[in-house]
Coordinates of C-alpha atoms in Angstrom, one line a residue:
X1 CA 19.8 -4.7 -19.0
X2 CA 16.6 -5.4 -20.9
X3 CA 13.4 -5.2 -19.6
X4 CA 12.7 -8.4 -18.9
X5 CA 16.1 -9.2 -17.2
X6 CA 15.2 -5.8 -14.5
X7 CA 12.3 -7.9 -13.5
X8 CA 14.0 -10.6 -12.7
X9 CA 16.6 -9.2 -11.3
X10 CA 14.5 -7.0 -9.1
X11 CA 12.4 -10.2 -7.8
X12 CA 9.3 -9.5 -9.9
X13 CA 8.7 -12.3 -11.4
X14 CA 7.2 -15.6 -9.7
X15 CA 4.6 -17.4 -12.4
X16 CA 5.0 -16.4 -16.7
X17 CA 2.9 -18.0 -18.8
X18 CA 5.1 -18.2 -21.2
X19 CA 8.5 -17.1 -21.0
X20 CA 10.3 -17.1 -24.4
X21 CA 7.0 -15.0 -25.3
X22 CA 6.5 -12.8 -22.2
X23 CA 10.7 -11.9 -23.2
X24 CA 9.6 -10.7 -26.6
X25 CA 6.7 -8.6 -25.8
X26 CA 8.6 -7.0 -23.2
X27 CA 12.1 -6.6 -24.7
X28 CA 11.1 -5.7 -28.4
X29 CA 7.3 -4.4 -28.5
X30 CA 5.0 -1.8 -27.1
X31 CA 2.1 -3.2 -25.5
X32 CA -0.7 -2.3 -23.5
X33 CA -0.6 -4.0 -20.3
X34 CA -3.3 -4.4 -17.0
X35 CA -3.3 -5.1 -13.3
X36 CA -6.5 -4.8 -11.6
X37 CA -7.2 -3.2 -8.4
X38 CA -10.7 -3.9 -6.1
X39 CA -12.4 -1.2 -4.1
X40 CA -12.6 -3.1 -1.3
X41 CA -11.2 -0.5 1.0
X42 CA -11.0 3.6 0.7
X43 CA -7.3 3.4 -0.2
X44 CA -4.4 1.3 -1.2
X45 CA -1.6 0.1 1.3
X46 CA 1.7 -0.3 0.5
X47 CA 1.6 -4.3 -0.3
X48 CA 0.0 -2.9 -3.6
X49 CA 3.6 -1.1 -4.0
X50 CA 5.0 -3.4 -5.7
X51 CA 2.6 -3.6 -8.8
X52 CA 2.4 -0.2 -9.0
X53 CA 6.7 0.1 -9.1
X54 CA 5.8 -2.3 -11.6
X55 CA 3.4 -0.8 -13.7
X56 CA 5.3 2.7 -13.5
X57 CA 8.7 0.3 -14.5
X58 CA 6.7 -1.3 -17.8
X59 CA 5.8 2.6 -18.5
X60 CA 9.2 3.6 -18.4
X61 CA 10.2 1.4 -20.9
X62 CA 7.5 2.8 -23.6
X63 CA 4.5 0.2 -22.4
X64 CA 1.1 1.3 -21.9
X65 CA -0.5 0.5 -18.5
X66 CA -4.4 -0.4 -18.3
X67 CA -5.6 0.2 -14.7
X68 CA -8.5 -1.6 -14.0
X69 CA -10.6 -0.5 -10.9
X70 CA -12.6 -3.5 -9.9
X71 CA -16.1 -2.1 -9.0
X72 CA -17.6 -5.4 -10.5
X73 CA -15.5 -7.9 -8.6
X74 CA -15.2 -6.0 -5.7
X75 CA -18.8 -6.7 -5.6
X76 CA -18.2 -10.3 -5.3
X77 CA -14.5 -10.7 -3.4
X78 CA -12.0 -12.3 -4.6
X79 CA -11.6 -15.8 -1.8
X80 CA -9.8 -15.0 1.1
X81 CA -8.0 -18.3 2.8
X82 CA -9.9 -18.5 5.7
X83 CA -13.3 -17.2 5.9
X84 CA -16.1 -15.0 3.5
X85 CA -15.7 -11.6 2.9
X86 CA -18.2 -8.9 3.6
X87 CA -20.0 -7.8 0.6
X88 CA -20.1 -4.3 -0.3
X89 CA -23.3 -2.4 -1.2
X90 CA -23.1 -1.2 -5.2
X91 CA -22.9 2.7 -3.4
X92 CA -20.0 1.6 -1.5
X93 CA -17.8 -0.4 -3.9
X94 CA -18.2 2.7 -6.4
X95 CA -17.4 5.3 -3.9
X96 CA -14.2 3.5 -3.3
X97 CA -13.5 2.9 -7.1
X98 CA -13.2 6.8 -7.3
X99 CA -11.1 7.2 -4.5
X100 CA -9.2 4.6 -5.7
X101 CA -8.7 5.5 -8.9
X102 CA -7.5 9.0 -8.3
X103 CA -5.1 7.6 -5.7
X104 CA -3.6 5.6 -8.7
X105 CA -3.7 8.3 -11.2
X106 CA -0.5 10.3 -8.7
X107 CA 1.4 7.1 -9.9
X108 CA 0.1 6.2 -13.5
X109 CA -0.5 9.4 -15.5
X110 CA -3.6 8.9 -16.8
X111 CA -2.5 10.8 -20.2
X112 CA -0.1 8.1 -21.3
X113 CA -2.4 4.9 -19.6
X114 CA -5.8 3.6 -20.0
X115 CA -7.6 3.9 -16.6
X116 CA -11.1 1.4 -16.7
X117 CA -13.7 0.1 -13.8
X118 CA -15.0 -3.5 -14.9
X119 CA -18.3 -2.7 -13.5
X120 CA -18.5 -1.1 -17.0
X121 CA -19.2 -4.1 -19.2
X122 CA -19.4 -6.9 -16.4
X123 CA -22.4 -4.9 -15.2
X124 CA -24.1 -5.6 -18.4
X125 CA -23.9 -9.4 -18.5
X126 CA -27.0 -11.3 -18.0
X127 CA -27.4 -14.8 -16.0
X128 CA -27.9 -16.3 -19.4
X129 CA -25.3 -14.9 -21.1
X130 CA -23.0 -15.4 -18.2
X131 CA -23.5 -19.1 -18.1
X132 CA -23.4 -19.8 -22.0
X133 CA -21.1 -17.4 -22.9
X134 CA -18.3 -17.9 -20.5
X135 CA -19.4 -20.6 -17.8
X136 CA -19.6 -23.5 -20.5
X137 CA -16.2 -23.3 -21.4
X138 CA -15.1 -24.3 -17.4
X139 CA -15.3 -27.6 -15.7
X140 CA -16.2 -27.9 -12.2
X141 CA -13.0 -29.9 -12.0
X142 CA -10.8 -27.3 -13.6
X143 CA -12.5 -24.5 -10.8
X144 CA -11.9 -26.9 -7.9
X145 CA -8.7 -27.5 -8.6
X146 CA -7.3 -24.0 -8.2
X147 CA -5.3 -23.1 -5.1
X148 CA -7.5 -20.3 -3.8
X149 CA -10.4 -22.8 -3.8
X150 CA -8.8 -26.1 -2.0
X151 CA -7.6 -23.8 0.7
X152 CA -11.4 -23.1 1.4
X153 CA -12.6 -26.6 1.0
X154 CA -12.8 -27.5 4.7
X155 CA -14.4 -24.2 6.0
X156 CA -16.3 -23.6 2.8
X157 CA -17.0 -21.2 0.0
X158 CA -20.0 -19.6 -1.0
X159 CA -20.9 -19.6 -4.9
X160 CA -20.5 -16.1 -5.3
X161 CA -16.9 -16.3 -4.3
X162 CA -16.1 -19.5 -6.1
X163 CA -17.2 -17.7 -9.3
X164 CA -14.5 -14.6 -8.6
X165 CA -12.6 -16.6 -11.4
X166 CA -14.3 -16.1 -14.2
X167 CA -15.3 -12.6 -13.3
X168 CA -11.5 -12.0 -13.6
X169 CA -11.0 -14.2 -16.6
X170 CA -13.8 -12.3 -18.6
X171 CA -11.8 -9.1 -17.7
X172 CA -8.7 -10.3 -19.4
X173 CA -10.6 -11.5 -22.5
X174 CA -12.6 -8.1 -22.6
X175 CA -9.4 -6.6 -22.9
X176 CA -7.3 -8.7 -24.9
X177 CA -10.4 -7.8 -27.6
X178 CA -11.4 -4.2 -26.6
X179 CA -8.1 -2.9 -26.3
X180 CA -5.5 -4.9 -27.4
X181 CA -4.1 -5.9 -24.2
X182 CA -1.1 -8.6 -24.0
X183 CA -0.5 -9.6 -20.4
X184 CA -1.9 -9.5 -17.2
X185 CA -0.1 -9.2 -14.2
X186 CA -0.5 -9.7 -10.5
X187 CA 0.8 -11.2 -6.9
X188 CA 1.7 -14.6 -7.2
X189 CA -1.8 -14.6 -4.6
X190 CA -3.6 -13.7 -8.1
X191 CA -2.1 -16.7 -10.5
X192 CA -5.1 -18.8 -10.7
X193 CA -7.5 -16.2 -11.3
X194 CA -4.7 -14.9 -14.3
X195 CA -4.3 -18.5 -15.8
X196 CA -8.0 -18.9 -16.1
X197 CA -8.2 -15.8 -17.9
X198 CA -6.0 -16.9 -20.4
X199 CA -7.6 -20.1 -20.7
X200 CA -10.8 -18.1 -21.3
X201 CA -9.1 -16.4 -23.9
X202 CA -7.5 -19.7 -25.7
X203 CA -11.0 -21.0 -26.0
X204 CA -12.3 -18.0 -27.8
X205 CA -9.4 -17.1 -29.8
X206 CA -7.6 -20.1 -30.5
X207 CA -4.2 -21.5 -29.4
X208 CA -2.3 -19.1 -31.4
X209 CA -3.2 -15.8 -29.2
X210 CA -0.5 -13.4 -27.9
X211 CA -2.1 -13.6 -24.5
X212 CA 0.5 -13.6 -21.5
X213 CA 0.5 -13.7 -18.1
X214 CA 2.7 -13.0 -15.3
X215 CA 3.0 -12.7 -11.4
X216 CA 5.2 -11.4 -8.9
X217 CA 6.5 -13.2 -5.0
X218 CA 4.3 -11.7 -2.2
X219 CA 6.4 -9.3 -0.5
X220 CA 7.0 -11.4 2.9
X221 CA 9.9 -9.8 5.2
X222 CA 12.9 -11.9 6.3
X223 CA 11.4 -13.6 9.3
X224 CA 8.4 -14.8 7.0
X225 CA 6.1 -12.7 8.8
X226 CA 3.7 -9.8 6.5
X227 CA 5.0 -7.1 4.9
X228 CA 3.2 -3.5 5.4
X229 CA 1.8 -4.0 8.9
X230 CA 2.7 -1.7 11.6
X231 CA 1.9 -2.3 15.6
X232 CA -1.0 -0.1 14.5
X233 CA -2.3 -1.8 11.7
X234 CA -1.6 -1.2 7.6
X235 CA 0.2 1.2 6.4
X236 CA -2.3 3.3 4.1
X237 CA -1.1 5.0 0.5
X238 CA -3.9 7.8 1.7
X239 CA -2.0 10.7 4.2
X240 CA -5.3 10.6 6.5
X241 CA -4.8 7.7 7.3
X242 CA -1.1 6.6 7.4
X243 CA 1.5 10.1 7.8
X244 CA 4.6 9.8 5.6
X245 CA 6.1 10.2 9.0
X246 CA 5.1 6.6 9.8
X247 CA 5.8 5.2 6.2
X248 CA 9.4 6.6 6.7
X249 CA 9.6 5.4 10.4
X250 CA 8.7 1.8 8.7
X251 CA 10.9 2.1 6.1
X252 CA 13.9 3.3 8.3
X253 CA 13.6 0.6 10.7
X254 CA 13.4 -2.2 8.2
X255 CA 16.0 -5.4 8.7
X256 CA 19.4 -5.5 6.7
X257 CA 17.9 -8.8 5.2
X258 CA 14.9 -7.1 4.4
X259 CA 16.2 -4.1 2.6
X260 CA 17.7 -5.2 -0.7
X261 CA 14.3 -7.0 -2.0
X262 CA 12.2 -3.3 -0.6
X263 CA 14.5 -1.6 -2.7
X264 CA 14.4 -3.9 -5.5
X265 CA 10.3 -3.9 -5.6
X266 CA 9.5 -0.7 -4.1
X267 CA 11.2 1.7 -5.8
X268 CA 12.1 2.9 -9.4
X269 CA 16.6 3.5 -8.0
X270 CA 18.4 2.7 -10.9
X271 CA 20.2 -1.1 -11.1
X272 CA 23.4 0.8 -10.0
X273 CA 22.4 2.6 -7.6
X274 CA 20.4 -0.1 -5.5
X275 CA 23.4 -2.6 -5.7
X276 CA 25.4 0.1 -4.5
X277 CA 23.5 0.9 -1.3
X278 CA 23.1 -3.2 -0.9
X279 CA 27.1 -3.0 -0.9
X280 CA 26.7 -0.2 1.6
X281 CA 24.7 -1.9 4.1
X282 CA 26.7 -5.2 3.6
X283 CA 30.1 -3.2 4.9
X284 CA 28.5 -0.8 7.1
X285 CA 25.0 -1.8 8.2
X286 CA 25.6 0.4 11.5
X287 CA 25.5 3.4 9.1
X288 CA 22.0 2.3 7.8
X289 CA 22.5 4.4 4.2
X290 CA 20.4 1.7 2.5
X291 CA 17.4 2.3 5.1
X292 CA 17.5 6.0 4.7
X293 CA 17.5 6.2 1.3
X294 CA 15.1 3.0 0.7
X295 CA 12.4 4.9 3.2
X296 CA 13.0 8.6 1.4
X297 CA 12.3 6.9 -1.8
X298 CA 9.3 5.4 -0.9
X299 CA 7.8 8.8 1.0
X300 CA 8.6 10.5 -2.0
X301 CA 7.2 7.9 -4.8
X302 CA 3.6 8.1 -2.3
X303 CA 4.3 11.4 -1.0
X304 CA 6.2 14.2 -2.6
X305 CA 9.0 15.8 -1.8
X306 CA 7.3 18.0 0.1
X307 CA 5.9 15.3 2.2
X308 CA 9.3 13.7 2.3
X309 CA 10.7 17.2 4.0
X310 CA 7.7 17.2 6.5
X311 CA 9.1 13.7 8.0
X312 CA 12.8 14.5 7.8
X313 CA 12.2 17.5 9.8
X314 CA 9.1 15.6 11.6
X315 CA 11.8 12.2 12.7
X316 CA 14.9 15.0 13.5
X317 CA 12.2 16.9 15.6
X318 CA 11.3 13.6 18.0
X319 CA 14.9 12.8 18.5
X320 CA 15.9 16.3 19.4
X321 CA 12.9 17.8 21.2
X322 CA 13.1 20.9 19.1
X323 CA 10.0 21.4 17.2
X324 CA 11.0 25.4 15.6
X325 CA 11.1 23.8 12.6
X326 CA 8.0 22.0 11.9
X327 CA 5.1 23.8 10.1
X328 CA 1.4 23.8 10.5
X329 CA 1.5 20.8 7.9
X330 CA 4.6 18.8 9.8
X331 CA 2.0 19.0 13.2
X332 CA -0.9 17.7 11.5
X333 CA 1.6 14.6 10.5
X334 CA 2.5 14.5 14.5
X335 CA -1.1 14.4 15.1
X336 CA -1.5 11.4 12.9
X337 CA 1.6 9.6 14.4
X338 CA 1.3 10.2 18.3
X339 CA -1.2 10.0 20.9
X340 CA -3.5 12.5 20.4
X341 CA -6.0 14.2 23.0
X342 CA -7.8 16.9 21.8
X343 CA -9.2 20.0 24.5
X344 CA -11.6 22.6 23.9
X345 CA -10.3 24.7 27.5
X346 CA -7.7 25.2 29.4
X347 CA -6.9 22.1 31.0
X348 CA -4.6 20.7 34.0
X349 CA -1.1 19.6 32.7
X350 CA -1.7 16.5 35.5
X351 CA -4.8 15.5 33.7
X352 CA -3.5 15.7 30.4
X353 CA -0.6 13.3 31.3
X354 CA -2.8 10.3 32.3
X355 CA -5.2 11.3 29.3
X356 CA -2.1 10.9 27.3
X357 CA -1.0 7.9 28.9
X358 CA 2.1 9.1 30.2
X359 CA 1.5 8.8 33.3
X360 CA -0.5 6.5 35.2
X361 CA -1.9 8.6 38.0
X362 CA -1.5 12.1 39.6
X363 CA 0.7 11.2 41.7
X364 CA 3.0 9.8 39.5
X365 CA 2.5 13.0 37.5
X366 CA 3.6 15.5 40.2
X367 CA 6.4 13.3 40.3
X368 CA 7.8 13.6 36.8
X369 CA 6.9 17.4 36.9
X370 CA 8.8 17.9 39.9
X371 CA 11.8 16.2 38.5
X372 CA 11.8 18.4 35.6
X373 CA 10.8 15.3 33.1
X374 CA 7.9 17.0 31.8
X375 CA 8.0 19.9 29.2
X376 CA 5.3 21.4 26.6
X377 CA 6.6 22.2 22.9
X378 CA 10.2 21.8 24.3
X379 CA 9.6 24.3 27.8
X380 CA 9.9 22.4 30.7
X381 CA 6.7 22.8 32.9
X382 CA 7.5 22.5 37.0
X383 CA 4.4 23.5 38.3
X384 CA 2.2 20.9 39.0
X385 CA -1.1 23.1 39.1
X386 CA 0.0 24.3 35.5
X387 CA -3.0 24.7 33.5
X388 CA -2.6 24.4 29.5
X389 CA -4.2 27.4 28.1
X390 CA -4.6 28.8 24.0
X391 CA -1.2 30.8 24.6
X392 CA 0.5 27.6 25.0
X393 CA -0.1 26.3 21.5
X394 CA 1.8 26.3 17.7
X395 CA -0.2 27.3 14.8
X396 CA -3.0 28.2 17.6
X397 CA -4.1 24.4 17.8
X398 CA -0.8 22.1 18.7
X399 CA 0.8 21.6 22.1
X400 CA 3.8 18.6 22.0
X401 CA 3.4 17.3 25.7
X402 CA 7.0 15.2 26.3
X403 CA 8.2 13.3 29.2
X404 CA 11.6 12.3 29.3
X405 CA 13.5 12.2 26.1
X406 CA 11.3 9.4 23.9
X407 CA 7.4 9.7 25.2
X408 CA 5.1 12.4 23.4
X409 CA 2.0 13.1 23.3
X410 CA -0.3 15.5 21.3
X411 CA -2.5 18.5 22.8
X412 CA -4.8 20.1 20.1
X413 CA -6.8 23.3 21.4
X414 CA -10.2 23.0 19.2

C-alpha cells in the first residue's frame, strides 16, 4: 500500500487541495512537509495525536517534517466558534513554545526534521509591510467568507482574530520559499486558514506552484461527542499533568465503534495488524484485545515503555488491592490519578476518610472500619481511633487508603 492509500485508509484525509498532485508528492518524492502547532497551553493533548501519527507516518516513508511552533499566532489566536480568546503576553506564549517544542521533539527527531517558531520572521513584519505585502492580495469578501469567520458573525470577532488567516497563510509562503516546503497539513478545523495559504502562495508564485494542502476529520467518538476529554478534563501529552495511568484507563475503556478509527489515527500498528485486532473485537468484543493493545500503544508512543509498565502494574494493582509491586514512580502515577490528601503528622484514619471523601461523616466511618471495609496499602485497619503515622507509608511518603473493593484514596506523609 502506497503512502497516499495508508492515509486514506487510515481516515486521514478530509480536504486535498489537489489530489492527483498531493498522490505524486507523496507516493514518488521526498518532501519537506509542516503542521503548525500554537503555544497556547503548556502541553499538547491527545487531540493533537493524530497529526503527530501523521507526521511520524510521512517520516517513515522518507519525508521530512517541518514543525512549526506558533509563538507569532499564538499571539493572536486562531477564532474559536463561540467567543474571543485570551491573549497571551509575549513571555508567556514563548515559554510555552519551548515546552512545547521539546514535548514534540520525543515524537519528531529533531536530527531528521526541521523544528521552527514563526515568531522568527512574522516578528519582523512591519504594519506597512504587512498590509502591502500580503493584505492587498485578499478581499474582504474572500476573508468573510471563510467558515471560521461566519460562525462568529452573530457574536462577533475582533480584528486581531479575523486576521489569524493571513498570519497562517504568510507561514506557508515563508516556507514554500525558505525551505522548500510542499504541503501543509492540518484538522479539517484548520482548512480555511490552509487554503488561504495557498492562495497567498498562487499570487506570488504563479499558478504553476507545487504547493499542496491537506486536512484530516476531527477525531469525534461514536456518539458524536469530543474526543480526549475525561470526567476530569483533557487528557495532557505532559505526565504532570495527565498519568499514563489515566491515558491507558481512556484508552481501555473506549467503545467497540470507537476503536478501529483510534487505532487507525493514533497509532503507527501496521495495516495488518490493526485490521486484525478490528476482526478481533468484531468476533469477541467481550475479550476487549483491540482496547488493550490500542491503549498500550498509545502509553507507549507518549510514554515509553517504561511508563507503559508503570500503568500495567498501576491498573492490575487497583483491581487486586495488592500494591507489592508498584514502585516509587508507579505511586507518584497513583497520586496523579486518585484523590489525593496530603499530611504533614500523624493523623486519624476517621478524619482522613471524610478528607478523602470516602466517607461522609464519622459515623459512617466507624462503620466501615468496624465491618472490616477499610484497609491502608492492602492491611485492613479495625480500629477506629487508628492514627496514620510515618511507619505506615511506601517509599516513606505513600499510604493507599481503600474502602471496599473499587474506592481509593491517596495519603502522602510530607
Amino acid at each position: 500500500m502506497k503512502l497516499y492509500d495508508e492515509l486514506l485508509w487510515r481516515g486521514l484525509i478530509k480536504d486535498v487541495s489537489h489530489e492527483e498532485k498531493a498522490r505524486q508528492i507523496l507516493n514518488d518524492e521526498k518532501i519537506n512537509f509542516y503542521c503548525g502547532f500554537d503555544p497556547t497551553g503548556e502541553s499538547l493533548t491527545v487531540g493533537h495525536l493524530v497529526q503527530i501519527v501523521r507526521m511520524m507516518l510521512l517520516q517513515r516513508y522518507g519525508h521530512t517534517p517541518i514543525v512549526l511552533i506558533g509563538g507569532a499566532t499564538g499571539l493572536i489566536g486562531d477564532p474559536r466558534q463561540t467567543s474571543e480568546r485570551k491573549l497571551l503576553t509575549l513571555e508567556e506564549s514563548l515559554q510555552n513554545a519551548e515546552k512545547i517544542k521539546k514535548q514534540l521533539s520525543l515524537f519528531i527527531n529533531p536530527e531528521h526534521s526541521i523544528f521552527v517558531n514563526n515568531y522568527d520572521w512574522i516578528g519582523k513584519i512591519g504594519m506597512i509591510s504587512y498590509l502591502r505585502d500580503y493584505g492587498k492580495f485578499f478581499s474582504i469578501n474572500y476573508m468573510l467568507a471563510k467558515d471560521t469567520v461566519q460562525k462568529r458573525m452573530d457574536v462577533g470577532i475582533s480584528y486581531t482574530e479575523f486576521s489569524y488567516m493571513l498570519i497562517q497563510a504568510i507561514d506557508f509562503l515563508h516556507l514554500y520559499q525558505e525551505n522548500d516546503c510542499k504541503l501543509q497539513f492540518g484538522g479539517s478545523d484548520q482548512w480555511g486558514n490552509i487554503t488561504t495559504g495557498l492562495e497567498l502562495i498562487r499570487k506570488v508564485e504563479g499558478d504553476q506552484n507545487q504547493a499542496v494542502g491537506m486536512s484530516s476529520p476531527l477525531l469525534l467518538k461514536a456518539d458524536g461527542s469530543k474526543f480526549g476529554k475525561s470526567e476530569s478534563g483533557a487528557l495532557w501529552l505532559d505526565a504532570d499533568l495527565t498519568s499514563a495511568y489515566e491515558i491507558y484507563q481512556y484508552f481501555l475503556n473506549a467503545s467497540d465503534e470507537d476503536v478501529p478509527n483510534y487505532l487507525k489515527s493514533l497509532t503507527l500498528l501496521p495495516v495488518e495488524e490493526i485490521e486484525v485486532l478490528i476482526e478481533k473485537s468484531i468476533k469477541n468484543p467481550e475479550l476487549r484485545e483491540a482496547q488493550k493493545a490500542l491503549a498500550a500503544e498509545v502509553v507507549l508512543l507518549v510514554h515509553g515503555q517504561d511508563a507503559l509498565d508503570q500503568a500495567l502494574k498501576v491498573s492490575k494493582a487497583l483491581f487486586s488491592g495488592d500494591f507489592t509491586e508498584i514502585n516509587q514512580k508507579g505511586f507518584q502515577m497513583l497520586t496523579r490519578t486518585l484523590e489525593s490528601v496530603k499530611i504533614q503528622e500523624d493523623t486519624s484514619v476517621l478524619d482522613l476518610l471524610i478528607s478523602t471523601n470516602l466517607a461522609s461523616s464519622k459515623r459512617e466511618g466507624r462503620t466501615f472500619i468496624q465491618s472490616g471495609a477499610i484497609s491502608l496499602n492492602n492491611q485492613k485497619i479495625t480500629d477506629t481511633e487508628y492514627q496514620l503515622s510515618k511507619a505506615d507509608t511506601l517509599f516513606e511518603s505513600y499510604v493507599i487508603l481503600r474502602r471496599g473493593k473499587k474506592k481509593y484514596a491517596m495519603i502522602l506523609y510530607i
